[in-house]
mmCIF file of C-alpha atoms in Angstrom:
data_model
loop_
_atom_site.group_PDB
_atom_site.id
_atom_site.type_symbol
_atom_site.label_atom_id
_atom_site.label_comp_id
_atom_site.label_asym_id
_atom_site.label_seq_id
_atom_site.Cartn_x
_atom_site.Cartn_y
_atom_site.Cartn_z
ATOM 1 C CA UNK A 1 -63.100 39.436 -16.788
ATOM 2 C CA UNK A 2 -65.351 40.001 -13.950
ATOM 3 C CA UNK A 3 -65.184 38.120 -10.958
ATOM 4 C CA UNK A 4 -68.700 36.360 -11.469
ATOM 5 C CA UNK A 5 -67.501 34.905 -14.741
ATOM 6 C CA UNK A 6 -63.883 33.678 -12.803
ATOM 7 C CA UNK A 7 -65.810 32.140 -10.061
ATOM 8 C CA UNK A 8 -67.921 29.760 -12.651
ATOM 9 C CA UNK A 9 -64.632 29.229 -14.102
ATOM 10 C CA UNK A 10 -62.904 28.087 -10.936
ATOM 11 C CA UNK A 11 -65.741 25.795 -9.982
ATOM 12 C CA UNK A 12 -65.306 24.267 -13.565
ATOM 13 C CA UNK A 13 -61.669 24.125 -13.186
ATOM 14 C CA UNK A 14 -62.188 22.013 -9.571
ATOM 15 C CA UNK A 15 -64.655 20.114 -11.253
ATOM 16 C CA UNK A 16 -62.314 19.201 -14.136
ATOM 17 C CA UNK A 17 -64.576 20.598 -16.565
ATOM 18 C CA UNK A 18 -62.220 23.125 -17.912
ATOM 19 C CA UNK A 19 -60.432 23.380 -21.411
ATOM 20 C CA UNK A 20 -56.606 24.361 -21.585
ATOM 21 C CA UNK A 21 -57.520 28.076 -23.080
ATOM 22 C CA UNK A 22 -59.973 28.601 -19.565
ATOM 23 C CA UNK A 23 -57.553 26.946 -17.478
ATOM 24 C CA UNK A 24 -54.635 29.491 -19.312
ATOM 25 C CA UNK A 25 -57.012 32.545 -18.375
ATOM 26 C CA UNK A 26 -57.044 31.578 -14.767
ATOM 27 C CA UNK A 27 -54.099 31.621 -14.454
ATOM 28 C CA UNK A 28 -53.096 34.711 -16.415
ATOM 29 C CA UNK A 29 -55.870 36.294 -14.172
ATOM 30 C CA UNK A 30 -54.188 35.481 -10.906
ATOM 31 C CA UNK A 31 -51.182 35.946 -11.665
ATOM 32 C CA UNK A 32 -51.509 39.284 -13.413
ATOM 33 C CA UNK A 33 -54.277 41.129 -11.089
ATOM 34 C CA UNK A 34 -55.121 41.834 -7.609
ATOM 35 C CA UNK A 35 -57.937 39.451 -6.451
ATOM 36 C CA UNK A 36 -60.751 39.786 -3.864
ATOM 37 C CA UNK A 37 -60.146 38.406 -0.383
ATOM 38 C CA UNK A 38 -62.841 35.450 -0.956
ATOM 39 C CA UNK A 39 -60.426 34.063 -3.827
ATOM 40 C CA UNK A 40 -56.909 35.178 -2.278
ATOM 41 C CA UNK A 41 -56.415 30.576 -1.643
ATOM 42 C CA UNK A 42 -56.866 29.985 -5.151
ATOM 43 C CA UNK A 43 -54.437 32.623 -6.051
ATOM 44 C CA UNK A 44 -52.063 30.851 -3.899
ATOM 45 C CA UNK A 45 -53.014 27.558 -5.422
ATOM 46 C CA UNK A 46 -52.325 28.876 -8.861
ATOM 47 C CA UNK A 47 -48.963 30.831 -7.623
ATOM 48 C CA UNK A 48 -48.318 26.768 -6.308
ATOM 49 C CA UNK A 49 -48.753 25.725 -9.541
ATOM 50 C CA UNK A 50 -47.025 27.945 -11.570
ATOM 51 C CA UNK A 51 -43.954 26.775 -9.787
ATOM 52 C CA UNK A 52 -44.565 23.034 -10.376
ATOM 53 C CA UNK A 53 -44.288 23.315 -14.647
ATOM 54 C CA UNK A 54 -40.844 22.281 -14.303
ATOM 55 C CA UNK A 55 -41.307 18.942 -13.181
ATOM 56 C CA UNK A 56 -38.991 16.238 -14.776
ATOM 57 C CA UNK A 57 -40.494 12.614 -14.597
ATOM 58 C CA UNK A 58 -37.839 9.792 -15.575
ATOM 59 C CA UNK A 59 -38.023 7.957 -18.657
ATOM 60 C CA UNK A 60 -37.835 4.596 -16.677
ATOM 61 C CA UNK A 61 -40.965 5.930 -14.284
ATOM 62 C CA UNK A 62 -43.575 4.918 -17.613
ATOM 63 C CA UNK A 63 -42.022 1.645 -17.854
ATOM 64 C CA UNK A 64 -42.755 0.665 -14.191
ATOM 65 C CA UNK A 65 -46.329 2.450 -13.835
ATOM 66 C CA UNK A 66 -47.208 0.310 -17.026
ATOM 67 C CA UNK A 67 -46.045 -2.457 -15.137
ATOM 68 C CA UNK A 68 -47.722 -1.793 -12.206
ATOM 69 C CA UNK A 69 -50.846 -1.123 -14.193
ATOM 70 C CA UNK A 70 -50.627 -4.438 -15.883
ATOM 71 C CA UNK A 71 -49.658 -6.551 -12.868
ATOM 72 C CA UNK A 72 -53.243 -4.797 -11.167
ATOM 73 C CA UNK A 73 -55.051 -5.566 -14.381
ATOM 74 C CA UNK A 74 -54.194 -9.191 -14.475
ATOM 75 C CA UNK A 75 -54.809 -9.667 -10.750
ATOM 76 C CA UNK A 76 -58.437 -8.589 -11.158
ATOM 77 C CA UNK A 77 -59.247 -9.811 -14.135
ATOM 78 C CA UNK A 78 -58.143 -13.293 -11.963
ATOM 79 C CA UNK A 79 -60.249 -12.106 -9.541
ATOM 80 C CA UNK A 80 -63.059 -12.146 -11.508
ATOM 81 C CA UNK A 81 -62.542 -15.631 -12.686
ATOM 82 C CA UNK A 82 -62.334 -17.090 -9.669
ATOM 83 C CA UNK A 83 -65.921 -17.023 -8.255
ATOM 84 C CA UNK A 84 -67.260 -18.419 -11.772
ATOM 85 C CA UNK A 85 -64.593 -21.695 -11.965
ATOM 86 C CA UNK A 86 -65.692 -21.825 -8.452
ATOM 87 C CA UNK A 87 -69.402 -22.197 -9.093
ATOM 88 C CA UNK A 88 -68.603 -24.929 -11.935
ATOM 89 C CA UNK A 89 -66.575 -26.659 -9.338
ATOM 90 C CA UNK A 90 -69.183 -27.228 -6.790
ATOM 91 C CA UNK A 91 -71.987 -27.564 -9.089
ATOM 92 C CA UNK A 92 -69.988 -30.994 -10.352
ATOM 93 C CA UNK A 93 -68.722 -31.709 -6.995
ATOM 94 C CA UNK A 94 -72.229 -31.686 -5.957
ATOM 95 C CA UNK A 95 -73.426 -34.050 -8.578
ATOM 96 C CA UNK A 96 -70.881 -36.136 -8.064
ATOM 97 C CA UNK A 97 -71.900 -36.739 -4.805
ATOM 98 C CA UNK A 98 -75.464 -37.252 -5.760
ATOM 99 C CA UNK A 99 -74.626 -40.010 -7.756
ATOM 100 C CA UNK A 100 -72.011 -41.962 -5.558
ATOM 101 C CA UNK A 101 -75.265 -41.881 -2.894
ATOM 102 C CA UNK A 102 -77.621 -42.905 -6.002
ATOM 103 C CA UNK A 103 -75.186 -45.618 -6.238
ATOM 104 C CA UNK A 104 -74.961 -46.652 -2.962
ATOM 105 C CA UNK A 105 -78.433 -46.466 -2.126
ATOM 106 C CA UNK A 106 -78.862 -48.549 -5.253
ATOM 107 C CA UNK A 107 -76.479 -51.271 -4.470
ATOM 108 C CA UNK A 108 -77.906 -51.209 -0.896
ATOM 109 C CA UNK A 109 -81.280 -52.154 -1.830
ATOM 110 C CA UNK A 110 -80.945 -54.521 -4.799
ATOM 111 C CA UNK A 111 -78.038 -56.481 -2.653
ATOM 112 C CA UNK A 112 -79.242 -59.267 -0.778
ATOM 113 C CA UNK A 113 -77.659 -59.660 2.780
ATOM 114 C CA UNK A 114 -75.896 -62.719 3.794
ATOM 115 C CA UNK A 115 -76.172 -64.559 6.929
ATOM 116 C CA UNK A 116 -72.364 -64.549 8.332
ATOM 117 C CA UNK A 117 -73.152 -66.942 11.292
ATOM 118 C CA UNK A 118 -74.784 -69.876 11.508
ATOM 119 C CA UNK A 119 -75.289 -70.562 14.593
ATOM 120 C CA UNK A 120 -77.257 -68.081 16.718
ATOM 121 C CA UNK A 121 -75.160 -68.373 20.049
ATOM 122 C CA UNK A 122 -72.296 -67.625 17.925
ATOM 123 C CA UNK A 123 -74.056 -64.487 16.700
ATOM 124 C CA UNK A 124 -74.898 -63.213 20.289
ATOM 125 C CA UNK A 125 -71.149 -63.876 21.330
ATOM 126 C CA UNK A 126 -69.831 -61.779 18.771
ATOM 127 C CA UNK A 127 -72.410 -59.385 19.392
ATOM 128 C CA UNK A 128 -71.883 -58.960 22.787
ATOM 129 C CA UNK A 129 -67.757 -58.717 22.588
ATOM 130 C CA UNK A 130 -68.392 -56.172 19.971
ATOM 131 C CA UNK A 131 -70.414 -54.488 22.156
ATOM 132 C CA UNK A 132 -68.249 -54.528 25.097
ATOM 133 C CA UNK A 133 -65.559 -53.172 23.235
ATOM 134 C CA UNK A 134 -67.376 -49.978 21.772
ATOM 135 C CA UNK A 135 -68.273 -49.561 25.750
ATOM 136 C CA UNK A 136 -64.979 -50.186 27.089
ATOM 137 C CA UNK A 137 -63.693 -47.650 23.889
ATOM 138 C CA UNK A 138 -66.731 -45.222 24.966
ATOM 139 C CA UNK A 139 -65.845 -45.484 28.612
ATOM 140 C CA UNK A 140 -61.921 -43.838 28.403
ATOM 141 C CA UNK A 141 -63.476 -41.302 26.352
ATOM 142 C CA UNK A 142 -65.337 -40.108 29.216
ATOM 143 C CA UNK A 143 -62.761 -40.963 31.623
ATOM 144 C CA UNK A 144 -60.189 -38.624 29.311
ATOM 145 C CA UNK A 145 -63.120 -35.801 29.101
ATOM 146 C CA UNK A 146 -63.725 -35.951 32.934
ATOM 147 C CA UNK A 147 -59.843 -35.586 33.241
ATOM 148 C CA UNK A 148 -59.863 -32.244 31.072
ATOM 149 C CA UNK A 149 -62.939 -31.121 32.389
ATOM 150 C CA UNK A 150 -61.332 -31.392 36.150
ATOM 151 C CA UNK A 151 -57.996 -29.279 34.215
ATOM 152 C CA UNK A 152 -60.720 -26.807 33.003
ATOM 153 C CA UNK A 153 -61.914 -25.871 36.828
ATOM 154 C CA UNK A 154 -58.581 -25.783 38.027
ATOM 155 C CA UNK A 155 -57.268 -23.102 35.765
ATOM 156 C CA UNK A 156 -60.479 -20.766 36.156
ATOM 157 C CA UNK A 157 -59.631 -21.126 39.970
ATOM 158 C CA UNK A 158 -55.866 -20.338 39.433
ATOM 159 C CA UNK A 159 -57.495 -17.056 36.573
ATOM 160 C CA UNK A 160 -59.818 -16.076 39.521
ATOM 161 C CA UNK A 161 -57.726 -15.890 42.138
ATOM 162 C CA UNK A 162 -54.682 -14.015 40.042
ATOM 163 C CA UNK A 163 -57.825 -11.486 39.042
ATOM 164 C CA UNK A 164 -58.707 -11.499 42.651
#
């Protein structure tokens, strides 16, 4: 064989393009003759594996790669599920909550509202202490935001003058 016709044969073999009678000729040619210096590594890489043919794989070793292989299988093929129960999911959560604000939009304009005081002073008392309360409530919310706020500046002053 020349060495034209091995070199199309190696790049076949690396490729994985090669039969079992070409891959037998390699390696019957590098084994049994002296090779030019450009191919000397796949000599070696053929000596390599002419050493490795008496490999011996356990029995149980099938048993758990077909496991494995399964176990991946399943996971992806859940995977794949996922994102299309997903979309069903929102599409009807979505709907639903179109029609609960259908229905309350409904009921809010068909209902009628009923006067709960009679008496107008009445109306502006309650008014006003419900008013005062959502200030008062207001009010320690900015008192308790003013506090951390005031925490805020005093660690960046205790950061800056540990960087310092």
């Amino acid at each position: 064989m020349s060495v034209e016709e091995i070199e199309k044969l190696l790049s076949s073999y690396y490729e994985g393009q090669t039969s079992e009678s070409e891959e037998a000729l390699l390696r019957a040619y590098f084994t049994t003759h002296e090779v030019p210096a450009h191919l000397q590594a796949d000599k070696e890489v053929f000596a390599a594996l002419a050493d490795c043919t008496t490999t011996v794989v356990p029995e149980i070793l099938e048993a758990r790669l077909e496991q494995a292989i399964d176990y991946r299988a399943s996971k992806e093929k859940r995977r794949y599920l996922l994102p299309r129960n997903r979309r069903w999911i929102s599409i009807a959560a979505g709907l639903a909550l179109l029609i609960g604000v259908g229905f309350t939009f409904y009921q809010y304009n068909h209902s009628t509202p009923e006067d709960t005081f009679s008496d107008p002073l009445e109306a502006r008392r309650a008014l006003q202490a419900a008013l005062l309360e959502v200030s008062n409530g207001l009010n320690d919310g900015m008192y308790q935001v003013e506090e951390v706020r005031q925490d805020i500046i005093d660690i960046n002053q205790k950061i800056k003058q540990e960087i310092n």
